[in-house]
């Protein structure tokens, strides 16, 4: 018996909030104020930045301004993949040399362990299970891409990555038509909301000021402007990711890309026995319009992918509500991977936005002439990358203020990277809609016409998107 659309809890921000409960909202900014550092955005980037700055320099007066509540955006809606992927690595290799990109990749590998260690040290129980990341191929074309991807990762120094054939893949997880997979130990499953709630409580206990229900409408040098007053500070750090387009002058900076998820009912022991997945790896595939999934701590499958990828005018949703067609498309992916789950109920569906720069490269920047800094453009791999970005922002602020010098993090190739803005509408909307329609068509052709080559359609979409 499949779930009907009416029985699915749709929106409500995310399943993670339905599971852990909405937080009590902190007080808004009471009026004009001053600080040493003001951070705009109370998601992972903003909270990690506040954490590391306050730990490094306890005397700093740090204020975080959040438009809704901490974790309202992507930090409370993501797939719970703490892994070592970073957007833009290949481009940084072309711009700065292969060794610079290897250093960036090693920093990301180490970041997975850093997040886990800090959560443990601060008593944040985020349902972390370090099972690594398993990415699976289910067609000949996907297998060819998988093998190329595996070799590419090895070239960036990831010597502990493993390549599996069909039999070894089935020993880990039984996915219909799986012909191979690649696994890295640099990944973990977690509960996104438990992590963001724990981080917010931790930084508040350290003495950081958190103001929620306080939208920032404009960022200027040494000023963060809100309807309730202006916070003045030598450093203003923008940590707004998919919501960046709502700020004055930032409409075309990062595109708010939409991603959607579903969560099943808890599976029975018999259902899990049929699937395997005892290692609780985070799970991905090699489709062009890829999916991502995890086995949750309470025995569900949470699975995501692109639904309606982009809303005209860089609009963002309010509560995570998802179109019925998207819910059905994600269910179809679930049952294609796991046919034995054809009758499982989908209990929750939700969506959120992630930040996509025009060249698909994550960046960290501090303008030393204005004190304005920012980090983001993670293109969906932000659960770990936010932590590395925050430690890098800490080092940049400390260097600029005379509290520190150059560090290994300030020399990474993503620091101070410049990128052009997205095209104006309607070109932006037409381009993104066409790109993902092309990717879906390419995936469909590869399933229906098995061959070892990737669809030419997908390669054309990559070029148009600026991903290569």
Short mmCIF file of N, CA and C in Angstrom, two decimals, residues 67 72-74 77 238 240-247 250-260 305-318 351-360 376-380 421-425 428-433 435-436:
data_model
loop_
_atom_site.label_atom_id
_atom_site.label_comp_id
_atom_site.label_asym_id
_atom_site.label_seq_id
_atom_site.Cartn_x
_atom_site.Cartn_y
_atom_site.Cartn_z
N UNK A 67 17.12 35.62 10.45
CA UNK A 67 15.80 36.14 10.05
C UNK A 67 14.64 35.35 10.63
N UNK A 72 16.85 27.43 10.34
CA UNK A 72 15.62 27.46 9.55
C UNK A 72 15.87 27.10 8.08
N UNK A 73 17.03 27.45 7.56
CA UNK A 73 17.33 27.21 6.15
C UNK A 73 17.92 25.84 5.90
N UNK A 74 18.93 25.78 5.02
CA UNK A 74 19.49 24.50 4.61
C UNK A 74 20.06 23.69 5.77
N UNK A 77 17.41 21.39 6.93
CA UNK A 77 16.61 20.69 5.91
C UNK A 77 17.43 19.72 5.07
N UNK A 238 28.81 37.72 6.10
CA UNK A 238 27.57 37.23 5.47
C UNK A 238 27.62 35.72 5.36
N UNK A 240 24.73 33.53 4.62
CA UNK A 240 23.30 33.39 4.30
C UNK A 240 22.99 32.38 3.21
N UNK A 241 24.00 31.81 2.58
CA UNK A 241 23.86 30.71 1.61
C UNK A 241 22.67 30.91 0.66
N UNK A 242 21.68 30.03 0.66
CA UNK A 242 20.59 30.09 -0.30
C UNK A 242 19.68 31.29 -0.17
N UNK A 243 19.78 32.02 0.95
CA UNK A 243 18.94 33.20 1.16
C UNK A 243 19.67 34.50 0.83
N UNK A 244 20.87 34.39 0.26
CA UNK A 244 21.67 35.57 -0.07
C UNK A 244 20.95 36.51 -1.02
N UNK A 245 20.18 35.96 -1.96
CA UNK A 245 19.52 36.78 -2.98
C UNK A 245 18.52 37.77 -2.40
N UNK A 246 18.08 37.57 -1.14
CA UNK A 246 17.10 38.48 -0.53
C UNK A 246 17.75 39.77 -0.01
N UNK A 247 19.09 39.80 0.05
CA UNK A 247 19.78 40.99 0.55
C UNK A 247 19.90 42.03 -0.56
N UNK A 250 22.26 41.79 -3.82
CA UNK A 250 22.81 40.43 -3.93
C UNK A 250 21.93 39.50 -4.76
N UNK A 251 20.95 40.03 -5.50
CA UNK A 251 19.96 39.20 -6.19
C UNK A 251 20.61 38.17 -7.13
N UNK A 252 21.72 38.54 -7.76
CA UNK A 252 22.33 37.65 -8.75
C UNK A 252 23.66 37.04 -8.27
N UNK A 253 23.95 37.17 -6.97
CA UNK A 253 25.24 36.68 -6.46
C UNK A 253 25.27 35.16 -6.44
N UNK A 254 24.35 34.55 -5.70
CA UNK A 254 24.23 33.10 -5.66
C UNK A 254 22.80 32.72 -5.98
N UNK A 255 22.65 31.71 -6.80
CA UNK A 255 21.32 31.25 -7.18
C UNK A 255 20.77 30.31 -6.11
N UNK A 256 19.55 30.54 -5.61
CA UNK A 256 18.97 29.63 -4.62
C UNK A 256 18.39 28.38 -5.30
N UNK A 257 19.17 27.32 -5.33
CA UNK A 257 18.76 26.07 -5.96
C UNK A 257 17.93 25.25 -4.98
N UNK A 258 16.82 24.73 -5.48
CA UNK A 258 15.91 23.98 -4.62
C UNK A 258 16.27 22.49 -4.61
N UNK A 259 16.23 21.89 -3.44
CA UNK A 259 16.40 20.44 -3.32
C UNK A 259 15.29 19.91 -2.42
N UNK A 260 14.81 18.72 -2.72
CA UNK A 260 13.66 18.17 -2.01
C UNK A 260 13.97 16.80 -1.43
N UNK A 305 16.65 14.69 -3.76
CA UNK A 305 17.08 14.97 -5.13
C UNK A 305 16.45 16.28 -5.58
N UNK A 306 16.66 16.63 -6.82
CA UNK A 306 16.11 17.88 -7.34
C UNK A 306 14.63 17.70 -7.69
N UNK A 307 13.81 18.62 -7.20
CA UNK A 307 12.41 18.66 -7.59
C UNK A 307 12.23 19.78 -8.60
N UNK A 308 11.55 20.85 -8.19
CA UNK A 308 11.52 22.07 -8.98
C UNK A 308 12.82 22.79 -8.64
N UNK A 309 13.80 22.83 -9.55
CA UNK A 309 15.14 23.23 -9.14
C UNK A 309 15.30 24.69 -8.79
N UNK A 310 14.42 25.55 -9.34
CA UNK A 310 14.65 26.98 -9.16
C UNK A 310 13.34 27.73 -9.36
N UNK A 311 13.09 28.74 -8.52
CA UNK A 311 11.89 29.56 -8.63
C UNK A 311 12.25 30.91 -9.26
N UNK A 312 11.41 31.36 -10.16
CA UNK A 312 11.66 32.59 -10.91
C UNK A 312 11.98 33.74 -9.96
N UNK A 313 12.97 34.56 -10.35
CA UNK A 313 13.32 35.72 -9.55
C UNK A 313 14.10 35.40 -8.29
N UNK A 314 14.70 34.22 -8.22
CA UNK A 314 15.47 33.79 -7.04
C UNK A 314 14.63 33.79 -5.77
N UNK A 315 13.35 33.43 -5.92
CA UNK A 315 12.49 33.36 -4.74
C UNK A 315 12.81 32.09 -3.94
N UNK A 316 12.54 32.14 -2.64
CA UNK A 316 12.68 30.98 -1.78
C UNK A 316 11.34 30.68 -1.13
N UNK A 317 11.17 29.42 -0.72
CA UNK A 317 9.91 29.04 -0.09
C UNK A 317 9.91 29.48 1.37
N UNK A 318 8.78 29.31 2.03
CA UNK A 318 8.68 29.67 3.44
C UNK A 318 8.79 28.47 4.36
N UNK A 351 11.34 20.65 1.31
CA UNK A 351 12.31 21.23 0.37
C UNK A 351 13.08 22.34 1.06
N UNK A 352 14.20 22.71 0.45
CA UNK A 352 15.00 23.83 0.94
C UNK A 352 15.90 24.32 -0.17
N UNK A 353 16.55 25.45 0.05
CA UNK A 353 17.41 26.01 -0.98
C UNK A 353 18.87 25.98 -0.55
N UNK A 354 19.73 25.78 -1.55
CA UNK A 354 21.16 25.82 -1.35
C UNK A 354 21.74 26.90 -2.26
N UNK A 355 22.93 27.37 -1.96
CA UNK A 355 23.52 28.47 -2.72
C UNK A 355 24.41 27.98 -3.84
N UNK A 356 24.18 28.48 -5.06
CA UNK A 356 24.97 28.06 -6.23
C UNK A 356 25.60 29.29 -6.89
N UNK A 357 26.93 29.43 -6.83
CA UNK A 357 27.61 30.50 -7.57
C UNK A 357 27.60 30.19 -9.07
N UNK A 358 27.89 31.19 -9.88
CA UNK A 358 27.82 31.00 -11.33
C UNK A 358 28.84 29.98 -11.83
N UNK A 359 29.97 29.84 -11.13
CA UNK A 359 30.97 28.85 -11.55
C UNK A 359 30.96 27.60 -10.67
N UNK A 360 29.94 27.45 -9.81
CA UNK A 360 29.76 26.27 -8.97
C UNK A 360 30.95 26.05 -8.03
N UNK A 376 30.33 30.59 1.51
CA UNK A 376 29.16 29.86 1.02
C UNK A 376 29.32 29.43 -0.42
N UNK A 377 28.17 29.21 -1.06
CA UNK A 377 28.16 28.66 -2.40
C UNK A 377 28.54 27.20 -2.40
N UNK A 378 28.03 26.46 -1.40
CA UNK A 378 28.46 25.07 -1.19
C UNK A 378 27.85 24.08 -2.18
N UNK A 379 26.83 24.51 -2.92
CA UNK A 379 26.19 23.67 -3.94
C UNK A 379 25.77 22.31 -3.36
N UNK A 380 25.26 22.32 -2.13
CA UNK A 380 24.70 21.10 -1.57
C UNK A 380 25.63 20.26 -0.74
N UNK A 421 28.44 37.32 -11.66
CA UNK A 421 27.05 37.15 -11.23
C UNK A 421 26.27 36.30 -12.23
N UNK A 422 25.14 35.77 -11.76
CA UNK A 422 24.23 35.04 -12.64
C UNK A 422 23.56 36.00 -13.62
N UNK A 423 23.07 35.42 -14.72
CA UNK A 423 22.37 36.22 -15.73
C UNK A 423 21.07 36.79 -15.15
N UNK A 424 20.59 37.90 -15.71
CA UNK A 424 19.29 38.43 -15.27
C UNK A 424 18.15 37.52 -15.72
N UNK A 425 16.98 37.72 -15.12
CA UNK A 425 15.79 36.99 -15.57
C UNK A 425 15.32 37.57 -16.91
N UNK A 428 18.02 33.43 -16.41
CA UNK A 428 18.41 32.59 -15.27
C UNK A 428 17.43 31.43 -15.10
N UNK A 429 16.16 31.75 -15.13
CA UNK A 429 15.13 30.72 -14.94
C UNK A 429 15.15 29.72 -16.09
N UNK A 430 15.19 30.24 -17.32
CA UNK A 430 15.18 29.35 -18.48
C UNK A 430 16.40 28.43 -18.49
N UNK A 431 17.55 28.96 -18.14
CA UNK A 431 18.77 28.17 -18.15
C UNK A 431 18.74 27.03 -17.15
N UNK A 432 18.31 27.32 -15.91
CA UNK A 432 18.31 26.28 -14.88
C UNK A 432 17.24 25.24 -15.15
N UNK A 433 16.06 25.68 -15.56
CA UNK A 433 15.00 24.71 -15.88
C UNK A 433 15.43 23.79 -17.02
N UNK A 435 18.50 23.10 -17.96
CA UNK A 435 19.62 22.26 -17.55
C UNK A 435 19.14 20.99 -16.85
N UNK A 436 18.24 21.13 -15.87
CA UNK A 436 17.80 19.95 -15.14
C UNK A 436 16.85 19.07 -15.95
#
